Amino acid sequence: MSKIIAIFNQAGGVAKSTLTLNLGYSLSQLQQKVLLVDIDPQASLTTFLGLEPSELDQTLYHSILHDAPLPIHSIHGLDLVPANIDLSGAELELVTADLRDLRLKDALEPVEGKYDYILLDCPPSLGILSYISLVAATHVLVPIQTHYKALRGTELLLKTVSRVKKKPNKSLALAGFIPTLYDQRTSQDALSLQAIKEQLSPLAPVFDPIPRSIAFADAVQAHLPLALYQPKHPTISLLNDIAQALLVR
């Protein structure tokens, strides 16, 4: 069965979609079959991979609300279930939907045997789309910005994960924390990274930080994973190390 990893943080701007794309590509280079699922109405992951969300007739929305088969696109050796703004309406429609907690889990079930890893790019909220992602997941991977406010917000995130583990998904496990947007030149980032390691490493692995780099934005503009856009970029080895660690877990 697939390892289903929810890449989750209720804060925006922590590089969730960038991490989902590039970590997925690193896993694919380790001979893993990978499916990326865009669960964010902003559809950043969908756009990053070169699809125009407004032009899509079928998205994840149709699978979780209307039981349609997952619309899967193959790009750069990765498979993608795209999203668009329709998902924003799903938040309201799921409130009264039958078995709403299981809607994403049930949508993924027919394809689980086809993939080694399914990465869920969760929205920056604690709403129902994030909740059903945690219910469907086997693991949670948390990108966290190396900033004091980001660490303070982690308490609420962990409470949400704990709430899901109590009943709807008792086997849900923390795969680790990934510090992102790290700038080693600033003392604030260095102190925040140290605090992240001290406070969160007892709960799950804290991986080496992903540095802030304009190369990510350039790669996104080209609709490419960083490893294809700039193969010798030093951050690629960090992403590969995280992917390798996930294989071991």
mmCIF file of C-alpha atoms in Angstrom:
data_model
loop_
_atom_site.group_PDB
_atom_site.id
_atom_site.type_symbol
_atom_site.label_atom_id
_atom_site.label_comp_id
_atom_site.label_asym_id
_atom_site.label_seq_id
_atom_site.Cartn_x
_atom_site.Cartn_y
_atom_site.Cartn_z
ATOM 1 C CA MET A 1 0.000 0.000 0.000
ATOM 2 C CA SER A 2 1.038 3.586 -0.593
ATOM 3 C CA LYS A 3 2.599 5.825 1.993
ATOM 4 C CA ILE A 4 0.273 8.831 1.954
ATOM 5 C CA ILE A 5 2.058 11.910 3.287
ATOM 6 C CA ALA A 6 0.133 15.063 4.127
ATOM 7 C CA ILE A 7 2.432 18.059 3.770
ATOM 8 C CA PHE A 8 0.652 20.202 6.286
ATOM 9 C CA ASN A 9 0.962 23.535 8.051
ATOM 10 C CA GLN A 10 -1.920 25.891 8.687
ATOM 11 C CA ALA A 11 0.384 28.855 8.021
ATOM 12 C CA GLY A 12 0.759 30.168 4.493
ATOM 13 C CA GLY A 13 4.024 31.022 2.807
ATOM 14 C CA VAL A 14 6.079 28.149 4.235
ATOM 15 C CA ALA A 15 6.852 26.592 0.818
ATOM 16 C CA LYS A 16 4.425 23.652 1.062
ATOM 17 C CA SER A 17 3.741 23.453 -2.668
ATOM 18 C CA THR A 18 7.393 23.959 -3.606
ATOM 19 C CA LEU A 19 8.385 21.233 -1.169
ATOM 20 C CA THR A 20 5.675 18.871 -2.425
ATOM 21 C CA LEU A 21 6.838 19.226 -6.015
ATOM 22 C CA ASN A 22 10.550 18.894 -5.351
ATOM 23 C CA LEU A 23 10.324 16.168 -2.737
ATOM 24 C CA GLY A 24 8.031 14.233 -5.044
ATOM 25 C CA TYR A 25 10.580 14.525 -7.821
ATOM 26 C CA SER A 26 13.392 13.372 -5.505
ATOM 27 C CA LEU A 27 11.342 10.307 -4.571
ATOM 28 C CA SER A 28 10.709 9.560 -8.243
ATOM 29 C CA GLN A 29 14.466 9.612 -8.853
ATOM 30 C CA LEU A 30 14.757 6.881 -6.218
ATOM 31 C CA GLN A 31 12.615 4.699 -8.476
ATOM 32 C CA GLN A 32 9.441 5.398 -6.517
ATOM 33 C CA LYS A 33 6.091 5.831 -8.245
ATOM 34 C CA VAL A 34 4.722 9.144 -6.973
ATOM 35 C CA LEU A 35 1.313 10.810 -7.091
ATOM 36 C CA LEU A 36 0.963 14.472 -6.111
ATOM 37 C CA VAL A 37 -2.475 15.655 -5.000
ATOM 38 C CA ASP A 38 -3.305 19.362 -4.930
ATOM 39 C CA ILE A 39 -5.793 19.962 -2.107
ATOM 40 C CA ASP A 40 -5.427 23.744 -2.018
ATOM 41 C CA PRO A 41 -8.073 25.902 -3.760
ATOM 42 C CA GLN A 42 -5.271 28.310 -4.660
ATOM 43 C CA ALA A 43 -3.954 25.478 -6.886
ATOM 44 C CA SER A 44 -0.306 26.518 -6.583
ATOM 45 C CA LEU A 45 0.983 22.991 -7.151
ATOM 46 C CA THR A 46 -1.207 22.642 -10.238
ATOM 47 C CA THR A 47 0.159 25.916 -11.618
ATOM 48 C CA PHE A 48 3.751 25.031 -10.717
ATOM 49 C CA LEU A 49 3.477 21.968 -12.957
ATOM 50 C CA GLY A 50 2.269 24.028 -15.901
ATOM 51 C CA LEU A 51 -1.487 23.435 -15.872
ATOM 52 C CA GLU A 52 -3.955 26.316 -16.023
ATOM 53 C CA PRO A 53 -6.463 25.650 -13.207
ATOM 54 C CA SER A 54 -9.300 27.642 -14.795
ATOM 55 C CA GLU A 55 -9.137 25.503 -17.934
ATOM 56 C CA LEU A 56 -9.525 22.154 -16.161
ATOM 57 C CA ASP A 57 -12.850 20.350 -16.536
ATOM 58 C CA GLN A 58 -12.065 17.706 -13.916
ATOM 59 C CA THR A 59 -10.190 18.251 -10.656
ATOM 60 C CA LEU A 60 -9.979 16.790 -7.174
ATOM 61 C CA TYR A 61 -13.247 18.572 -6.408
ATOM 62 C CA HIS A 62 -15.190 16.214 -8.667
ATOM 63 C CA SER A 63 -13.614 13.175 -7.018
ATOM 64 C CA ILE A 64 -14.347 14.099 -3.418
ATOM 65 C CA LEU A 65 -17.781 15.640 -3.995
ATOM 66 C CA HIS A 66 -19.169 13.631 -6.903
ATOM 67 C CA ASP A 67 -17.285 10.318 -6.676
ATOM 68 C CA ALA A 68 -15.624 10.812 -10.075
ATOM 69 C CA PRO A 69 -12.375 8.925 -10.764
ATOM 70 C CA LEU A 70 -9.261 10.906 -9.925
ATOM 71 C CA PRO A 71 -8.188 13.014 -12.948
ATOM 72 C CA ILE A 72 -4.497 12.162 -13.211
ATOM 73 C CA HIS A 73 -2.004 14.105 -15.334
ATOM 74 C CA SER A 74 1.544 12.845 -15.941
ATOM 75 C CA ILE A 75 4.256 15.532 -15.944
ATOM 76 C CA HIS A 76 8.041 15.174 -15.551
ATOM 77 C CA GLY A 77 7.731 11.573 -14.418
ATOM 78 C CA LEU A 78 5.218 12.536 -11.707
ATOM 79 C CA ASP A 79 1.471 12.039 -11.617
ATOM 80 C CA LEU A 80 -0.721 14.918 -10.460
ATOM 81 C CA VAL A 81 -4.333 15.281 -9.358
ATOM 82 C CA PRO A 82 -4.953 18.997 -9.966
ATOM 83 C CA ALA A 83 -7.113 21.540 -8.185
ATOM 84 C CA ASN A 84 -8.773 24.834 -8.968
ATOM 85 C CA ILE A 85 -11.020 27.375 -7.268
ATOM 86 C CA ASP A 86 -13.904 24.859 -7.193
ATOM 87 C CA LEU A 87 -12.285 23.389 -4.085
ATOM 88 C CA SER A 88 -13.135 26.546 -2.151
ATOM 89 C CA GLY A 89 -16.789 25.588 -2.534
ATOM 90 C CA ALA A 90 -16.025 22.087 -1.329
ATOM 91 C CA GLU A 91 -15.432 23.458 2.160
ATOM 92 C CA LEU A 92 -19.115 24.404 2.371
ATOM 93 C CA GLU A 93 -20.470 21.378 0.514
ATOM 94 C CA LEU A 94 -18.585 18.935 2.711
ATOM 95 C CA VAL A 95 -20.284 20.300 5.823
ATOM 96 C CA THR A 96 -23.463 18.418 4.939
ATOM 97 C CA ALA A 97 -21.938 15.611 2.843
ATOM 98 C CA ASP A 98 -22.385 11.998 3.911
ATOM 99 C CA LEU A 99 -19.241 10.437 5.400
ATOM 100 C CA ARG A 100 -17.352 13.646 4.754
ATOM 101 C CA ASP A 101 -14.310 12.598 6.801
ATOM 102 C CA LEU A 102 -13.645 9.738 4.399
ATOM 103 C CA ARG A 103 -14.226 11.522 1.096
ATOM 104 C CA LEU A 104 -10.545 11.958 0.228
ATOM 105 C CA LYS A 105 -9.542 8.593 1.656
ATOM 106 C CA ASP A 106 -12.185 6.873 -0.486
ATOM 107 C CA ALA A 107 -11.151 8.844 -3.594
ATOM 108 C CA LEU A 108 -7.534 7.723 -3.199
ATOM 109 C CA GLU A 109 -8.288 4.086 -2.442
ATOM 110 C CA PRO A 110 -8.666 2.887 -6.076
ATOM 111 C CA VAL A 111 -5.147 4.101 -6.986
ATOM 112 C CA GLU A 112 -3.223 3.293 -3.818
ATOM 113 C CA GLY A 113 -1.795 0.064 -5.188
ATOM 114 C CA LYS A 114 -0.312 1.922 -8.157
ATOM 115 C CA TYR A 115 1.918 4.287 -6.149
ATOM 116 C CA ASP A 116 4.686 3.999 -3.585
ATOM 117 C CA TYR A 117 4.069 7.557 -2.346
ATOM 118 C CA ILE A 118 1.099 9.891 -2.491
ATOM 119 C CA LEU A 119 1.941 13.446 -1.407
ATOM 120 C CA LEU A 120 -0.950 15.663 -0.339
ATOM 121 C CA ASP A 121 -0.353 19.406 -0.711
ATOM 122 C CA CYS A 122 -2.682 20.677 2.027
ATOM 123 C CA PRO A 123 -4.178 24.176 2.129
ATOM 124 C CA PRO A 124 -2.863 26.761 4.624
ATOM 125 C CA SER A 125 -5.729 26.338 7.071
ATOM 126 C CA LEU A 126 -7.179 24.072 9.735
ATOM 127 C CA GLY A 127 -10.414 23.684 7.752
ATOM 128 C CA ILE A 128 -12.144 20.587 6.514
ATOM 129 C CA LEU A 129 -9.888 20.079 3.477
ATOM 130 C CA SER A 130 -6.871 19.803 5.754
ATOM 131 C CA TYR A 131 -8.850 17.605 8.115
ATOM 132 C CA ILE A 132 -9.854 15.064 5.459
ATOM 133 C CA SER A 133 -6.239 15.068 4.255
ATOM 134 C CA LEU A 134 -5.064 14.021 7.710
ATOM 135 C CA VAL A 135 -7.762 11.362 7.854
ATOM 136 C CA ALA A 136 -6.546 9.953 4.524
ATOM 137 C CA ALA A 137 -2.827 10.151 5.332
ATOM 138 C CA THR A 138 -0.478 7.606 6.813
ATOM 139 C CA HIS A 139 2.060 10.293 7.751
ATOM 140 C CA VAL A 140 2.322 14.047 8.285
ATOM 141 C CA LEU A 141 5.326 16.038 7.127
ATOM 142 C CA VAL A 142 5.469 19.585 8.476
ATOM 143 C CA PRO A 143 7.329 22.390 6.677
ATOM 144 C CA ILE A 144 8.036 25.118 9.194
ATOM 145 C CA GLN A 145 9.573 28.491 8.453
ATOM 146 C CA THR A 146 12.646 29.338 10.510
ATOM 147 C CA HIS A 147 10.895 32.179 12.259
ATOM 148 C CA TYR A 148 9.785 32.659 15.858
ATOM 149 C CA LYS A 149 6.095 33.115 14.982
ATOM 150 C CA ALA A 150 6.128 29.921 12.920
ATOM 151 C CA LEU A 151 7.294 27.876 15.884
ATOM 152 C CA ARG A 152 4.586 29.322 18.121
ATOM 153 C CA GLY A 153 1.916 28.316 15.609
ATOM 154 C CA THR A 154 3.070 24.700 15.629
ATOM 155 C CA GLU A 155 1.235 24.017 18.897
ATOM 156 C CA LEU A 156 -2.150 24.405 17.202
ATOM 157 C CA LEU A 157 -1.016 22.241 14.291
ATOM 158 C CA LEU A 158 0.059 19.447 16.635
ATOM 159 C CA LYS A 159 -3.257 19.639 18.489
ATOM 160 C CA THR A 160 -5.063 19.115 15.180
ATOM 161 C CA VAL A 161 -2.909 16.092 14.369
ATOM 162 C CA SER A 162 -3.543 14.713 17.853
ATOM 163 C CA ARG A 163 -7.298 15.181 17.438
ATOM 164 C CA VAL A 164 -7.261 13.193 14.205
ATOM 165 C CA LYS A 165 -5.172 10.434 15.808
ATOM 166 C CA LYS A 166 -7.635 9.999 18.657
ATOM 167 C CA LYS A 167 -10.435 8.694 16.497
ATOM 168 C CA PRO A 168 -10.671 8.932 12.696
ATOM 169 C CA ASN A 169 -7.036 7.952 11.950
ATOM 170 C CA LYS A 170 -5.341 6.272 14.899
ATOM 171 C CA SER A 171 -2.367 5.134 12.820
ATOM 172 C CA LEU A 172 -1.408 8.636 11.644
ATOM 173 C CA ALA A 173 2.297 9.277 12.325
ATOM 174 C CA LEU A 174 4.585 12.310 12.225
ATOM 175 C CA ALA A 175 7.210 11.809 9.515
ATOM 176 C CA GLY A 176 9.172 14.868 10.556
ATOM 177 C CA PHE A 177 9.634 18.623 10.397
ATOM 178 C CA ILE A 178 11.387 20.453 7.562
ATOM 179 C CA PRO A 179 12.683 23.960 8.362
ATOM 180 C CA THR A 180 12.187 26.107 5.268
ATOM 181 C CA LEU A 181 13.166 29.518 3.916
ATOM 182 C CA TYR A 182 16.297 29.423 6.045
ATOM 183 C CA ASP A 183 18.755 32.298 5.793
ATOM 184 C CA GLN A 184 21.971 31.394 7.593
ATOM 185 C CA ARG A 185 23.161 34.995 7.403
ATOM 186 C CA THR A 186 20.628 36.181 9.991
ATOM 187 C CA SER A 187 20.877 35.536 13.706
ATOM 188 C CA GLN A 188 17.079 35.307 13.979
ATOM 189 C CA ASP A 189 16.934 32.369 11.568
ATOM 190 C CA ALA A 190 19.797 30.623 13.372
ATOM 191 C CA LEU A 191 18.114 31.053 16.754
ATOM 192 C CA SER A 192 14.751 29.925 15.358
ATOM 193 C CA LEU A 193 16.333 26.828 13.832
ATOM 194 C CA GLN A 194 17.943 25.956 17.151
ATOM 195 C CA ALA A 195 14.590 26.372 18.935
ATOM 196 C CA ILE A 196 12.835 24.212 16.330
ATOM 197 C CA LYS A 197 15.357 21.427 16.861
ATOM 198 C CA GLU A 198 15.172 21.635 20.650
ATOM 199 C CA GLN A 199 11.383 21.711 20.889
ATOM 200 C CA LEU A 200 10.330 19.443 18.023
ATOM 201 C CA SER A 201 13.042 16.785 17.705
ATOM 202 C CA PRO A 202 11.594 14.782 20.653
ATOM 203 C CA LEU A 203 8.396 14.386 18.578
ATOM 204 C CA ALA A 204 9.839 13.493 15.156
ATOM 205 C CA PRO A 205 12.984 14.044 13.093
ATOM 206 C CA VAL A 206 13.901 17.637 12.273
ATOM 207 C CA PHE A 207 15.569 17.576 8.868
ATOM 208 C CA ASP A 208 18.321 19.893 7.691
ATOM 209 C CA PRO A 209 16.893 23.285 6.708
ATOM 210 C CA ILE A 210 15.951 24.150 3.139
ATOM 211 C CA PRO A 211 17.582 27.524 2.406
ATOM 212 C CA ARG A 212 15.795 30.509 0.975
ATOM 213 C CA SER A 213 16.725 30.656 -2.716
ATOM 214 C CA ILE A 214 15.504 32.542 -5.761
ATOM 215 C CA ALA A 215 16.254 29.390 -7.773
ATOM 216 C CA PHE A 216 13.010 27.839 -6.494
ATOM 217 C CA ALA A 217 10.967 30.740 -7.868
ATOM 218 C CA ASP A 218 12.829 30.598 -11.173
ATOM 219 C CA ALA A 219 12.197 26.853 -11.452
ATOM 220 C CA VAL A 220 8.506 27.333 -10.672
ATOM 221 C CA GLN A 221 8.268 29.994 -13.380
ATOM 222 C CA ALA A 222 9.713 27.443 -15.798
ATOM 223 C CA HIS A 223 7.231 24.807 -14.497
ATOM 224 C CA LEU A 224 10.079 22.501 -13.531
ATOM 225 C CA PRO A 225 11.371 20.774 -10.406
ATOM 226 C CA LEU A 226 14.571 22.422 -9.234
ATOM 227 C CA ALA A 227 16.573 19.284 -10.123
ATOM 228 C CA LEU A 228 15.582 19.688 -13.778
ATOM 229 C CA TYR A 229 15.937 23.454 -13.861
ATOM 230 C CA GLN A 230 19.311 23.679 -12.110
ATOM 231 C CA PRO A 231 20.700 20.156 -11.602
ATOM 232 C CA LYS A 232 23.791 21.247 -9.641
ATOM 233 C CA HIS A 233 21.974 23.425 -7.117
ATOM 234 C CA PRO A 234 23.200 22.486 -3.605
ATOM 235 C CA THR A 235 19.667 22.259 -2.172
ATOM 236 C CA ILE A 236 18.935 19.225 -4.341
ATOM 237 C CA SER A 237 21.150 17.060 -2.135
ATOM 238 C CA LEU A 238 19.141 18.171 0.916
ATOM 239 C CA LEU A 239 15.881 17.180 -0.784
ATOM 240 C CA ASN A 240 17.389 13.851 -1.794
ATOM 241 C CA ASP A 241 18.452 13.209 1.811
ATOM 242 C CA ILE A 242 14.892 13.823 3.030
ATOM 243 C CA ALA A 243 13.508 11.529 0.338
ATOM 244 C CA GLN A 244 15.988 8.821 1.333
ATOM 245 C CA ALA A 245 15.011 9.214 4.997
ATOM 246 C CA LEU A 246 11.345 8.787 4.089
ATOM 247 C CA LEU A 247 12.211 5.533 2.305
ATOM 248 C CA VAL A 248 13.866 4.224 5.435
ATOM 249 C CA ARG A 249 10.891 5.169 7.603
#
